[in-house]
PDB file of C-alpha atoms in Angstrom:
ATOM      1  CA  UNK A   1      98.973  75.211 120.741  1.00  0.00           C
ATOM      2  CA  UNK A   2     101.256  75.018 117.624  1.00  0.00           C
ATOM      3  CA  UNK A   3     103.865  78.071 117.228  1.00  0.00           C
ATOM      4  CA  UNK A   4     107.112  78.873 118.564  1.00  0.00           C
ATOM      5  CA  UNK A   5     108.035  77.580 122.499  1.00  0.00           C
ATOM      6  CA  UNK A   6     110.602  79.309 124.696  1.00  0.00           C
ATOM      7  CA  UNK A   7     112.163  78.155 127.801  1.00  0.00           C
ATOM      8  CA  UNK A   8     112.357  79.082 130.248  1.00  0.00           C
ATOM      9  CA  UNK A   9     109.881  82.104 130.743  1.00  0.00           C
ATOM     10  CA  UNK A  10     111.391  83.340 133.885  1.00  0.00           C
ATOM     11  CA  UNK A  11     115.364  83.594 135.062  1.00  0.00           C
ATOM     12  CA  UNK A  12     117.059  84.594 137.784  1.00  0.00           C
ATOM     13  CA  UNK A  13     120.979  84.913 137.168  1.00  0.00           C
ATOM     14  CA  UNK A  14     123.968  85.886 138.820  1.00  0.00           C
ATOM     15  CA  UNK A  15     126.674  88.376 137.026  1.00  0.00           C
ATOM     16  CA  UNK A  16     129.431  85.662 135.698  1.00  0.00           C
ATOM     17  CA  UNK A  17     126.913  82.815 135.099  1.00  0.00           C
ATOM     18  CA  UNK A  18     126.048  80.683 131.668  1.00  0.00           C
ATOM     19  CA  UNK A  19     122.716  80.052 130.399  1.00  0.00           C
ATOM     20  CA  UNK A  20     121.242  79.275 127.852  1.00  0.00           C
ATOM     21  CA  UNK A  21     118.076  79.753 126.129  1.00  0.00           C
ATOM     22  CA  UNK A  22     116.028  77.500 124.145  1.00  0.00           C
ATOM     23  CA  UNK A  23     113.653  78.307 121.335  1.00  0.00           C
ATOM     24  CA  UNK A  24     111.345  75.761 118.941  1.00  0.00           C
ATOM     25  CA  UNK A  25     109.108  76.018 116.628  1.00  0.00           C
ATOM     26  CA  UNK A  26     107.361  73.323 114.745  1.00  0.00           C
ATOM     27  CA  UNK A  27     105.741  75.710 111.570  1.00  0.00           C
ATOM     28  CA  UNK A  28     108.490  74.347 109.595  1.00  0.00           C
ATOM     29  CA  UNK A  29     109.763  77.961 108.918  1.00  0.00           C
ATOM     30  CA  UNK A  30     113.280  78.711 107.883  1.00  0.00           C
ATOM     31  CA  UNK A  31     114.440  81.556 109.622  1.00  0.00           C
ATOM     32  CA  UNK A  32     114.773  82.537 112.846  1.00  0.00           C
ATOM     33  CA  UNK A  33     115.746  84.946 115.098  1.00  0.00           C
ATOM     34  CA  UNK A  34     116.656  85.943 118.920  1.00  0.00           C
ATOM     35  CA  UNK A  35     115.341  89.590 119.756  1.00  0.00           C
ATOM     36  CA  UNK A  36     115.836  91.514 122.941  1.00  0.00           C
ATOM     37  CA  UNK A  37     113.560  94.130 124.405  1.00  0.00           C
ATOM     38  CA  UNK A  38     114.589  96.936 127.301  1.00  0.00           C
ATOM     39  CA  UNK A  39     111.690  98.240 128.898  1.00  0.00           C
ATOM     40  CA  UNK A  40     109.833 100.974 126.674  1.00  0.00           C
ATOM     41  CA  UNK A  41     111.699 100.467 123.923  1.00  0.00           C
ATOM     42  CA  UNK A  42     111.686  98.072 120.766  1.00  0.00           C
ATOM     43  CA  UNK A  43     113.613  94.851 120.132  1.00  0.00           C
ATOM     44  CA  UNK A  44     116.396  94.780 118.949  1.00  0.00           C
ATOM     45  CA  UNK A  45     117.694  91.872 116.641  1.00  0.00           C
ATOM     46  CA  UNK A  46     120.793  89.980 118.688  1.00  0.00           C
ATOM     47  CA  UNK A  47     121.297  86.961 116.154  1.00  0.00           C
ATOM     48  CA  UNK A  48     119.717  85.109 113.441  1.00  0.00           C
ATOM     49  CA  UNK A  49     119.533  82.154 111.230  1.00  0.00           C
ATOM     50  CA  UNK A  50     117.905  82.759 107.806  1.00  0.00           C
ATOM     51  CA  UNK A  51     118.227  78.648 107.368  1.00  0.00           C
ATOM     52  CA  UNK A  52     119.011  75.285 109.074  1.00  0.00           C
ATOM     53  CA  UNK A  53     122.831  75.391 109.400  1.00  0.00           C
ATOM     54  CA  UNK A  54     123.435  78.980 109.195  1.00  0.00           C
ATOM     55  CA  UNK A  55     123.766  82.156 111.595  1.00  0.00           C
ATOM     56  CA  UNK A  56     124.086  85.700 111.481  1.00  0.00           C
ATOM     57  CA  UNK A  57     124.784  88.709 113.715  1.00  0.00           C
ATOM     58  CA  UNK A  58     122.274  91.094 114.330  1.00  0.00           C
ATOM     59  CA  UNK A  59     122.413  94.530 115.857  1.00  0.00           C
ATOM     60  CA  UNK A  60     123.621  93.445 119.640  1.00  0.00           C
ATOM     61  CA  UNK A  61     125.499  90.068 118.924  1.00  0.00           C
ATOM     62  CA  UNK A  62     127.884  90.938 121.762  1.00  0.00           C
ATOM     63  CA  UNK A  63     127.690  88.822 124.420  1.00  0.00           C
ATOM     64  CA  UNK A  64     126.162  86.538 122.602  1.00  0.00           C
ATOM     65  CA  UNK A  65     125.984  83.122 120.445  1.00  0.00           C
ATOM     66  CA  UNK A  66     123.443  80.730 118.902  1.00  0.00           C
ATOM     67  CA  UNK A  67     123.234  77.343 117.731  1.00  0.00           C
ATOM     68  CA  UNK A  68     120.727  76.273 114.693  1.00  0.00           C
ATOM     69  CA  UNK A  69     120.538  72.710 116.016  1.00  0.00           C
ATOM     70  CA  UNK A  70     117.919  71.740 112.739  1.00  0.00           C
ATOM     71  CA  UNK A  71     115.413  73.692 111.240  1.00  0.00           C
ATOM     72  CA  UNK A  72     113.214  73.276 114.656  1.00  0.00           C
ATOM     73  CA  UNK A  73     115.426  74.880 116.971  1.00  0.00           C
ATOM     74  CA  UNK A  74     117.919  78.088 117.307  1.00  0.00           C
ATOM     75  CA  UNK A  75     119.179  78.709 120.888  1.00  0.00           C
ATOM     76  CA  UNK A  76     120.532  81.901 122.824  1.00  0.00           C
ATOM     77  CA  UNK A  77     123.813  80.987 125.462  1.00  0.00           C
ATOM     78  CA  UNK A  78     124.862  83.568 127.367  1.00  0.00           C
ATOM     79  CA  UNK A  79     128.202  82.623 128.518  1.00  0.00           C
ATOM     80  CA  UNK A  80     128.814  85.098 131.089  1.00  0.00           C
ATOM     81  CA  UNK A  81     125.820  86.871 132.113  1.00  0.00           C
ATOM     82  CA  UNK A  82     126.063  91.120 132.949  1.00  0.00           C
ATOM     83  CA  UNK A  83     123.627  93.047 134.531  1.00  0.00           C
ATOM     84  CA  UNK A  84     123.177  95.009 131.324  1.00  0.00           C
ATOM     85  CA  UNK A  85     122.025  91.814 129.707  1.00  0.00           C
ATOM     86  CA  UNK A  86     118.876  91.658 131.912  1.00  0.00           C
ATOM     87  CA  UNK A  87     115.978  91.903 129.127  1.00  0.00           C
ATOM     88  CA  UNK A  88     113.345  90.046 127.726  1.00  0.00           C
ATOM     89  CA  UNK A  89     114.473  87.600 124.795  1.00  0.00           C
ATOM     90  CA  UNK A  90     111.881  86.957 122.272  1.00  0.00           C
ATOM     91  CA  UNK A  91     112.455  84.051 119.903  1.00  0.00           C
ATOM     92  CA  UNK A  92     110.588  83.949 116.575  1.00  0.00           C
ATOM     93  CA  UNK A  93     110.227  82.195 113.113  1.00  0.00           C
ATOM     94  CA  UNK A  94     109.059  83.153 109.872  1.00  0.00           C
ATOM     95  CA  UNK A  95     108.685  81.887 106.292  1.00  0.00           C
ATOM     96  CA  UNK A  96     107.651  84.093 103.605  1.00  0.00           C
ATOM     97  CA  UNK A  97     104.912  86.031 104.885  1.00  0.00           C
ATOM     98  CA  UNK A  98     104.452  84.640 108.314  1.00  0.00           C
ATOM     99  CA  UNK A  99     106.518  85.651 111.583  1.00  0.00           C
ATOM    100  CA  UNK A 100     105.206  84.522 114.757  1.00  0.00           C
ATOM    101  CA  UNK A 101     106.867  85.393 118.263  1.00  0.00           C
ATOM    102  CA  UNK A 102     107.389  83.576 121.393  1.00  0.00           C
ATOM    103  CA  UNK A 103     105.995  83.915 124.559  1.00  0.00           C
ATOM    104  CA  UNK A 104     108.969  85.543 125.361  1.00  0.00           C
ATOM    105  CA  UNK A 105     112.158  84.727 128.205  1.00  0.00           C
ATOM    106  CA  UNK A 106     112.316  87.465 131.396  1.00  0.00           C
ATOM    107  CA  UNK A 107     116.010  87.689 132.403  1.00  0.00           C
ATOM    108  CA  UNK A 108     117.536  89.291 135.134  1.00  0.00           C
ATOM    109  CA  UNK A 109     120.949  89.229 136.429  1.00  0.00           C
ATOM    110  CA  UNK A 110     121.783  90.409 139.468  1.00  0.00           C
TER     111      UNK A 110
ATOM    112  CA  UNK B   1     121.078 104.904 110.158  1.00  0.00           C
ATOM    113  CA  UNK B   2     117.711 103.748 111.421  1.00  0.00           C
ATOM    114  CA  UNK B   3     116.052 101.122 108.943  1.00  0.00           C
ATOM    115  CA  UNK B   4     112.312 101.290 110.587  1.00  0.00           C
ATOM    116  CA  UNK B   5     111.807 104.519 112.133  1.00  0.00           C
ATOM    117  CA  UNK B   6     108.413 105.243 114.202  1.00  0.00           C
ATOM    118  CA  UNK B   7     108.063 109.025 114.923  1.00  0.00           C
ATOM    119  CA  UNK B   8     104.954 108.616 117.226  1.00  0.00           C
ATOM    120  CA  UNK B   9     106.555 107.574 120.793  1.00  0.00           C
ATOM    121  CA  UNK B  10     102.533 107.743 121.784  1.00  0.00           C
ATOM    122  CA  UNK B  11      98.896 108.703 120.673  1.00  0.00           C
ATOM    123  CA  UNK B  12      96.145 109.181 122.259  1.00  0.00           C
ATOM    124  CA  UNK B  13      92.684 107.891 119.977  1.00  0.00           C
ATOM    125  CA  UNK B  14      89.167 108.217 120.875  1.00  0.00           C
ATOM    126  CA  UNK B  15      87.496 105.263 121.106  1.00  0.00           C
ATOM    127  CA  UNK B  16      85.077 104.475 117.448  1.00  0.00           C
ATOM    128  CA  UNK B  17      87.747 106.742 115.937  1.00  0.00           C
ATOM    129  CA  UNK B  18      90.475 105.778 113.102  1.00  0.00           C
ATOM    130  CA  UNK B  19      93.998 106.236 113.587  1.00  0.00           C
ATOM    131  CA  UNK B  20      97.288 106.287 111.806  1.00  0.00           C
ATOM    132  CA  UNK B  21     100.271 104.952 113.290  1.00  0.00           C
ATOM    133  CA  UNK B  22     103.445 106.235 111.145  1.00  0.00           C
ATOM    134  CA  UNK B  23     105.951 103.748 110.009  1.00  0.00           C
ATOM    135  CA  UNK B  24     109.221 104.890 107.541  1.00  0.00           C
ATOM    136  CA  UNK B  25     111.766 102.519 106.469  1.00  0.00           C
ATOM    137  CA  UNK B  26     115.219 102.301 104.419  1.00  0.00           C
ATOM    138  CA  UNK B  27     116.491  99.718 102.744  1.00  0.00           C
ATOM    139  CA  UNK B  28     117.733  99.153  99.248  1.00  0.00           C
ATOM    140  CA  UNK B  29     116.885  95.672  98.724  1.00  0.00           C
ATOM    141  CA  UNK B  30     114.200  95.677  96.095  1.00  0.00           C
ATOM    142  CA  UNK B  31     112.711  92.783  97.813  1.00  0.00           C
ATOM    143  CA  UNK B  32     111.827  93.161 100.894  1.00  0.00           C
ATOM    144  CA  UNK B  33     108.760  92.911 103.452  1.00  0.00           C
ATOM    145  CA  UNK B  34     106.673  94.974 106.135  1.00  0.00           C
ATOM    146  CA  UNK B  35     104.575  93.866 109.038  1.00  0.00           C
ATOM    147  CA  UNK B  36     103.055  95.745 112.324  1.00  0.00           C
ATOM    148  CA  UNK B  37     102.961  94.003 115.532  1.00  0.00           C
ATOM    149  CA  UNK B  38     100.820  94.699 118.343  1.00  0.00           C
ATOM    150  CA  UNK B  39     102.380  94.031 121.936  1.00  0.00           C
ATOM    151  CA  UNK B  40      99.750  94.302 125.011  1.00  0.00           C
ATOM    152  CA  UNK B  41     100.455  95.030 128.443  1.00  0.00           C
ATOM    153  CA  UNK B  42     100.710  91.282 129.045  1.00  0.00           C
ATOM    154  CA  UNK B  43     104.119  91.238 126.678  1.00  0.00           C
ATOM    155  CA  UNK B  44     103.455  88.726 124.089  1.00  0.00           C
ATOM    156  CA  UNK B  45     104.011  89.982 119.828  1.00  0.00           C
ATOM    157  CA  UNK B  46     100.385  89.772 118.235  1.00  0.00           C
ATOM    158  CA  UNK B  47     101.265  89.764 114.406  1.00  0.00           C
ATOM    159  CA  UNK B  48      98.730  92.116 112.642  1.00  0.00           C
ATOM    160  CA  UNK B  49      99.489  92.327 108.627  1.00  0.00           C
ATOM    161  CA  UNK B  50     101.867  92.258 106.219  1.00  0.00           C
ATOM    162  CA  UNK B  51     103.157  93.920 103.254  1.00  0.00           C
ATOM    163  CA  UNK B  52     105.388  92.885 100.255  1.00  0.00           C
ATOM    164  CA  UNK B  53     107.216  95.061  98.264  1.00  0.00           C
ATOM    165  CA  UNK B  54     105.866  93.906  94.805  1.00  0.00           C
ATOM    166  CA  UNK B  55     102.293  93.899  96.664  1.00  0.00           C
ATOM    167  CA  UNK B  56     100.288  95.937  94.312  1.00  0.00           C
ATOM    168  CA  UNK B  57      97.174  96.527  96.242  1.00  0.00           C
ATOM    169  CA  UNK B  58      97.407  97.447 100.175  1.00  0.00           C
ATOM    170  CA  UNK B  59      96.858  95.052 102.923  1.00  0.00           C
ATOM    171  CA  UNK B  60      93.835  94.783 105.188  1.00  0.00           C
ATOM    172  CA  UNK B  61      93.183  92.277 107.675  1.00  0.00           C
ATOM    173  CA  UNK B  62      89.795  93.143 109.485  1.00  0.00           C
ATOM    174  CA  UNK B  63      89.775  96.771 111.022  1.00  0.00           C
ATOM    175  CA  UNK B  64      93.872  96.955 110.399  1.00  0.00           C
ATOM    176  CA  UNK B  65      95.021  98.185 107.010  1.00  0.00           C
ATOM    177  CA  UNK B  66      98.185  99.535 105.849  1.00  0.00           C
ATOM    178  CA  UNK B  67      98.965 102.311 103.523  1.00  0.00           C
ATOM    179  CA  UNK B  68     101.922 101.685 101.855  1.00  0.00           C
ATOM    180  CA  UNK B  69     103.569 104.517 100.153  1.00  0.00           C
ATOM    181  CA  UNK B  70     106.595 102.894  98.124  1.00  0.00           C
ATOM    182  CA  UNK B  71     108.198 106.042  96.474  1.00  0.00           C
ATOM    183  CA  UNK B  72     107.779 107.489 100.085  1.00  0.00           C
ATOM    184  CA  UNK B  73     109.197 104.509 101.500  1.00  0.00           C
ATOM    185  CA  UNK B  74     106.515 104.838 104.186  1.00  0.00           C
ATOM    186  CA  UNK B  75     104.051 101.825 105.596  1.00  0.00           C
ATOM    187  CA  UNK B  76     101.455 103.103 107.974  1.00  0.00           C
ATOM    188  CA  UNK B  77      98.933 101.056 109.874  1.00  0.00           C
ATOM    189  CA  UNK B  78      95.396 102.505 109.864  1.00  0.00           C
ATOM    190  CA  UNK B  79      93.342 101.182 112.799  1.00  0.00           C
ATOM    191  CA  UNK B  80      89.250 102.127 112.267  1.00  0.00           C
ATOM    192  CA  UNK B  81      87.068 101.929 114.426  1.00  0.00           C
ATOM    193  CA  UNK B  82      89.173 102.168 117.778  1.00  0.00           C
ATOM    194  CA  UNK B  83      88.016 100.150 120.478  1.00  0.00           C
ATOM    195  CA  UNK B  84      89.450  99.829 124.165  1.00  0.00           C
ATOM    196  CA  UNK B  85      91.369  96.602 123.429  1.00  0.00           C
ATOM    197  CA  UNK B  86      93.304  98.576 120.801  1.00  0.00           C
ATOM    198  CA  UNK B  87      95.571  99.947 123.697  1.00  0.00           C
ATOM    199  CA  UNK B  88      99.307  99.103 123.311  1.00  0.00           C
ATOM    200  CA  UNK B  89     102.512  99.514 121.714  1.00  0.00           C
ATOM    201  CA  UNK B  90     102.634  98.495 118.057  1.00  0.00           C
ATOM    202  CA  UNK B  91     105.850  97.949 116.201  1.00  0.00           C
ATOM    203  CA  UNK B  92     106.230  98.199 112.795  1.00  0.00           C
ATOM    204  CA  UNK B  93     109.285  95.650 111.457  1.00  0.00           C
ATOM    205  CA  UNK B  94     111.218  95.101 107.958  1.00  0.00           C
ATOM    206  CA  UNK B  95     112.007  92.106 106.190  1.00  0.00           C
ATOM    207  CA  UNK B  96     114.229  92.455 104.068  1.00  0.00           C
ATOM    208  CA  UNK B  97     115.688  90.359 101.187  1.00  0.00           C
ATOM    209  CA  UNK B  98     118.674  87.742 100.465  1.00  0.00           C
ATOM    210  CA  UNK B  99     121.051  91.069  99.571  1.00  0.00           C
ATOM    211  CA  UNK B 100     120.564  91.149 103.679  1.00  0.00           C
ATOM    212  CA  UNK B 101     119.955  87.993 104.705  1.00  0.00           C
ATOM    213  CA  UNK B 102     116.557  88.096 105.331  1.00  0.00           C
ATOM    214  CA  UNK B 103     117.139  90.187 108.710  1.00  0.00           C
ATOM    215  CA  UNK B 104     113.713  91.232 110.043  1.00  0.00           C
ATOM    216  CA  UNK B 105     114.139  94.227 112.140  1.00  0.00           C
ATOM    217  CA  UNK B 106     111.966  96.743 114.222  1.00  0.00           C
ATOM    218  CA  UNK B 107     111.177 100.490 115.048  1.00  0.00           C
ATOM    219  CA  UNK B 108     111.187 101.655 118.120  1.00  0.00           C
ATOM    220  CA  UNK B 109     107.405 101.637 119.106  1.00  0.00           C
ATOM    221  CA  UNK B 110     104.235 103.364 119.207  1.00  0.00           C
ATOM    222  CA  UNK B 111     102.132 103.753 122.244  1.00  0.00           C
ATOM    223  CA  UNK B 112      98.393 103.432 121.596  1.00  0.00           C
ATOM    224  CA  UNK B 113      95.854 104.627 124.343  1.00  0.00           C
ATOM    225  CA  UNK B 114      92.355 104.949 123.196  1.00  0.00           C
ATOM    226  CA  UNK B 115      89.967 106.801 125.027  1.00  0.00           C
ATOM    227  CA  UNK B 116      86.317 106.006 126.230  1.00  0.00           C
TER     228      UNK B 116
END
Protein backbone atom coordinates (compact mmCIF):
# COMPACT_ATOMS: atom_id res chain seq x y z
CA UNK A 1 0.00 0.00 0.00
CA UNK A 2 1.42 3.31 -1.41
CA UNK A 3 1.51 6.38 1.20
CA UNK A 4 3.72 7.48 3.82
CA UNK A 5 5.82 4.53 6.04
CA UNK A 6 7.06 5.10 9.58
CA UNK A 7 9.44 3.14 11.55
CA UNK A 8 9.38 1.94 13.88
CA UNK A 9 5.68 1.75 15.21
CA UNK A 10 6.55 0.87 18.69
CA UNK A 11 9.64 2.19 21.12
CA UNK A 12 10.74 1.59 24.24
CA UNK A 13 13.49 4.20 25.47
CA UNK A 14 15.45 5.02 28.31
CA UNK A 15 15.74 8.88 29.65
CA UNK A 16 19.35 9.95 28.05
CA UNK A 17 19.07 7.73 24.92
CA UNK A 18 19.20 8.73 20.92
CA UNK A 19 16.83 7.62 18.42
CA UNK A 20 15.79 8.31 15.64
CA UNK A 21 12.79 8.14 13.60
CA UNK A 22 12.30 7.43 10.07
CA UNK A 23 9.54 8.60 7.77
CA UNK A 24 8.97 7.91 3.68
CA UNK A 25 6.74 8.53 1.44
CA UNK A 26 6.77 7.70 -2.19
CA UNK A 27 3.58 10.27 -3.46
CA UNK A 28 6.25 12.44 -4.66
CA UNK A 29 4.91 15.30 -2.38
CA UNK A 30 7.02 18.20 -1.32
CA UNK A 31 6.42 18.91 2.09
CA UNK A 32 6.55 17.24 5.04
CA UNK A 33 6.16 17.28 8.45
CA UNK A 34 6.81 15.49 12.03
CA UNK A 35 3.67 15.95 14.41
CA UNK A 36 3.34 14.85 17.98
CA UNK A 37 0.19 13.88 19.79
CA UNK A 38 -0.32 13.67 23.91
CA UNK A 39 -3.13 11.66 24.76
CA UNK A 40 -6.58 13.59 24.27
CA UNK A 41 -5.23 16.28 22.75
CA UNK A 42 -4.23 17.38 19.08
CA UNK A 43 -0.85 17.30 17.34
CA UNK A 44 1.17 19.54 17.51
CA UNK A 45 3.63 20.47 14.58
CA UNK A 46 7.49 19.71 15.94
CA UNK A 47 9.37 20.34 12.49
CA UNK A 48 8.88 20.58 8.89
CA UNK A 49 10.23 20.66 5.45
CA UNK A 50 8.09 22.56 2.88
CA UNK A 51 10.81 21.08 0.12
CA UNK A 52 13.74 18.67 -0.54
CA UNK A 53 16.68 20.45 1.16
CA UNK A 54 14.91 22.61 3.50
CA UNK A 55 13.56 22.58 7.26
CA UNK A 56 11.61 24.51 9.53
CA UNK A 57 10.63 24.71 13.21
CA UNK A 58 7.31 24.11 14.20
CA UNK A 59 5.53 24.72 17.46
CA UNK A 60 7.69 22.13 19.81
CA UNK A 61 11.12 22.00 17.89
CA UNK A 62 12.85 21.61 21.26
CA UNK A 63 14.39 18.61 21.68
CA UNK A 64 14.35 18.04 18.43
CA UNK A 65 15.99 17.86 14.74
CA UNK A 66 15.27 16.52 11.25
CA UNK A 67 17.02 15.64 8.24
CA UNK A 68 15.29 16.01 4.56
CA UNK A 69 17.53 13.28 3.16
CA UNK A 70 15.62 13.81 -0.66
CA UNK A 71 12.26 14.52 -1.39
CA UNK A 72 11.31 10.75 -0.12
CA UNK A 73 12.38 11.00 3.29
CA UNK A 74 12.39 13.56 6.45
CA UNK A 75 13.51 11.95 9.76
CA UNK A 76 12.88 12.78 13.59
CA UNK A 77 16.37 12.15 16.03
CA UNK A 78 15.87 12.56 19.35
CA UNK A 79 19.21 13.00 20.78
CA UNK A 80 18.54 12.66 24.32
CA UNK A 81 15.28 11.23 25.03
CA UNK A 82 12.98 12.78 28.36
CA UNK A 83 10.14 11.31 29.75
CA UNK A 84 8.11 14.30 28.63
CA UNK A 85 8.95 13.35 25.09
CA UNK A 86 6.93 10.08 25.33
CA UNK A 87 4.13 10.69 22.51
CA UNK A 88 3.02 9.45 19.41
CA UNK A 89 4.97 10.96 16.29
CA UNK A 90 2.99 11.13 13.20
CA UNK A 91 4.87 11.73 9.96
CA UNK A 92 2.99 13.10 6.93
CA UNK A 93 3.28 14.55 3.32
CA UNK A 94 1.31 16.72 1.28
CA UNK A 95 1.27 18.48 -2.11
CA UNK A 96 -1.28 20.92 -2.94
CA UNK A 97 -4.41 19.52 -1.86
CA UNK A 98 -3.40 16.17 -0.55
CA UNK A 99 -1.94 15.38 3.08
CA UNK A 100 -1.79 11.90 4.06
CA UNK A 101 -0.52 10.67 7.62
CA UNK A 102 1.46 7.84 8.81
CA UNK A 103 0.64 5.02 10.68
CA UNK A 104 2.06 6.75 13.35
CA UNK A 105 5.45 5.97 15.96
CA UNK A 106 4.36 5.08 19.92
CA UNK A 107 7.23 6.37 22.12
CA UNK A 108 7.83 5.96 25.56
CA UNK A 109 10.70 6.76 27.66
CA UNK A 110 11.07 5.58 30.79
CA UNK B 1 -2.74 33.03 19.58
CA UNK B 2 -4.44 29.85 18.48
CA UNK B 3 -4.48 29.52 14.52
CA UNK B 4 -7.23 26.50 14.37
CA UNK B 5 -9.38 26.67 17.27
CA UNK B 6 -12.15 23.79 17.89
CA UNK B 7 -14.64 24.90 20.63
CA UNK B 8 -16.46 21.46 20.80
CA UNK B 9 -14.05 19.24 23.18
CA UNK B 10 -17.12 16.54 22.48
CA UNK B 11 -20.69 15.92 20.98
CA UNK B 12 -22.88 13.60 21.35
CA UNK B 13 -25.10 12.84 17.70
CA UNK B 14 -27.89 10.54 17.22
CA UNK B 15 -27.33 8.12 14.90
CA UNK B 16 -29.26 9.11 11.01
CA UNK B 17 -28.81 12.64 12.39
CA UNK B 18 -26.53 15.61 10.85
CA UNK B 19 -24.01 17.29 12.77
CA UNK B 20 -21.76 20.28 12.80
CA UNK B 21 -18.41 20.12 14.08
CA UNK B 22 -17.06 23.89 14.59
CA UNK B 23 -13.75 24.81 13.17
CA UNK B 24 -12.29 28.80 13.41
CA UNK B 25 -9.02 29.75 12.12
CA UNK B 26 -6.52 32.88 11.86
CA UNK B 27 -4.19 33.50 9.56
CA UNK B 28 -3.40 36.37 7.27
CA UNK B 29 -1.99 34.65 4.41
CA UNK B 30 -4.46 35.15 1.62
CA UNK B 31 -3.57 31.78 0.43
CA UNK B 32 -4.04 29.31 2.45
CA UNK B 33 -5.88 25.79 2.91
CA UNK B 34 -8.37 23.78 5.27
CA UNK B 35 -8.88 20.10 5.79
CA UNK B 36 -10.73 17.87 8.65
CA UNK B 37 -9.25 14.70 9.72
CA UNK B 38 -10.92 11.92 11.29
CA UNK B 39 -8.77 9.84 13.91
CA UNK B 40 -10.52 6.42 15.21
CA UNK B 41 -9.92 4.68 18.28
CA UNK B 42 -7.32 2.60 16.43
CA UNK B 43 -5.01 6.02 16.04
CA UNK B 44 -4.36 6.34 12.44
CA UNK B 45 -5.33 10.26 10.52
CA UNK B 46 -8.24 9.43 7.96
CA UNK B 47 -8.12 12.62 5.66
CA UNK B 48 -11.79 13.69 4.99
CA UNK B 49 -11.93 17.05 2.66
CA UNK B 50 -10.40 19.96 1.85
CA UNK B 51 -10.87 23.53 1.34
CA UNK B 52 -8.94 26.32 -0.54
CA UNK B 53 -9.16 29.72 0.14
CA UNK B 54 -10.01 30.94 -3.45
CA UNK B 55 -12.50 27.78 -3.51
CA UNK B 56 -15.65 29.39 -4.57
CA UNK B 57 -18.14 26.69 -4.03
CA UNK B 58 -17.94 24.44 -0.68
CA UNK B 59 -16.49 21.06 -0.50
CA UNK B 60 -18.33 17.76 -0.24
CA UNK B 61 -16.92 14.46 -0.35
CA UNK B 62 -19.81 11.84 0.18
CA UNK B 63 -21.83 12.45 3.51
CA UNK B 64 -18.86 15.09 4.71
CA UNK B 65 -19.23 18.69 3.58
CA UNK B 66 -17.79 21.78 4.81
CA UNK B 67 -19.24 25.17 5.25
CA UNK B 68 -16.81 27.58 4.80
CA UNK B 69 -17.53 30.99 6.03
CA UNK B 70 -14.49 33.22 4.74
CA UNK B 71 -15.43 36.72 6.18
CA UNK B 72 -16.11 34.61 9.40
CA UNK B 73 -12.97 32.92 9.02
CA UNK B 74 -14.85 29.78 10.08
CA UNK B 75 -14.69 26.07 8.24
CA UNK B 76 -17.14 23.65 9.71
CA UNK B 77 -17.55 20.02 8.79
CA UNK B 78 -21.18 18.89 8.39
CA UNK B 79 -21.52 15.11 8.81
CA UNK B 80 -25.35 13.84 7.53
CA UNK B 81 -26.60 11.08 8.08
CA UNK B 82 -24.62 9.88 11.30
CA UNK B 83 -23.87 6.40 11.45
CA UNK B 84 -22.02 4.36 14.30
CA UNK B 85 -18.66 4.33 12.48
CA UNK B 86 -18.76 8.14 12.64
CA UNK B 87 -17.42 7.89 16.32
CA UNK B 88 -14.07 9.69 16.90
CA UNK B 89 -12.08 12.67 17.25
CA UNK B 90 -11.90 14.86 14.15
CA UNK B 91 -9.35 17.58 13.73
CA UNK B 92 -9.71 20.33 11.69
CA UNK B 93 -5.97 21.64 10.30
CA UNK B 94 -4.66 24.87 8.28
CA UNK B 95 -2.46 25.12 5.47
CA UNK B 96 -1.27 27.94 5.06
CA UNK B 97 0.72 29.75 2.31
CA UNK B 98 4.54 30.56 1.27
CA UNK B 99 4.20 34.00 3.63
CA UNK B 100 4.38 30.86 6.31
CA UNK B 101 6.00 28.31 4.81
CA UNK B 102 3.40 26.17 4.05
CA UNK B 103 3.06 25.05 7.89
CA UNK B 104 -0.04 22.83 8.19
CA UNK B 105 -1.24 22.98 11.67
CA UNK B 106 -4.16 21.57 13.87
CA UNK B 107 -6.96 22.35 16.50
CA UNK B 108 -7.21 20.72 19.34
CA UNK B 109 -9.98 18.06 18.61
CA UNK B 110 -13.49 17.18 18.59
CA UNK B 111 -14.90 14.11 20.14
CA UNK B 112 -17.70 12.50 18.11
CA UNK B 113 -19.99 9.80 19.81
CA UNK B 114 -23.07 8.97 17.93
CA UNK B 115 -25.79 7.32 19.47
CA UNK B 116 -27.94 4.21 18.44
Amino acid sequence: NAGVTQTPKFQVLKTGQSMTLQCAQDMNHNSMYWYRQDPGMGLRLIYYSASEGTTDKGEVPNGYNVSRLNKREFSLRLESAAPSQTSVYFCASRFGTEAFFGQGTRLTVV
Amino acid sequence: AQKITQTQPGMFVQEKEAVTLDCTYDTSDPSYGLFWYKQPSSGEMIFLIYQGSYDQQNATEGRYSLNFQKARKSANLVISASQLGDSAMYFCAMREGRNAGNMLTFGGGTRLMVKP
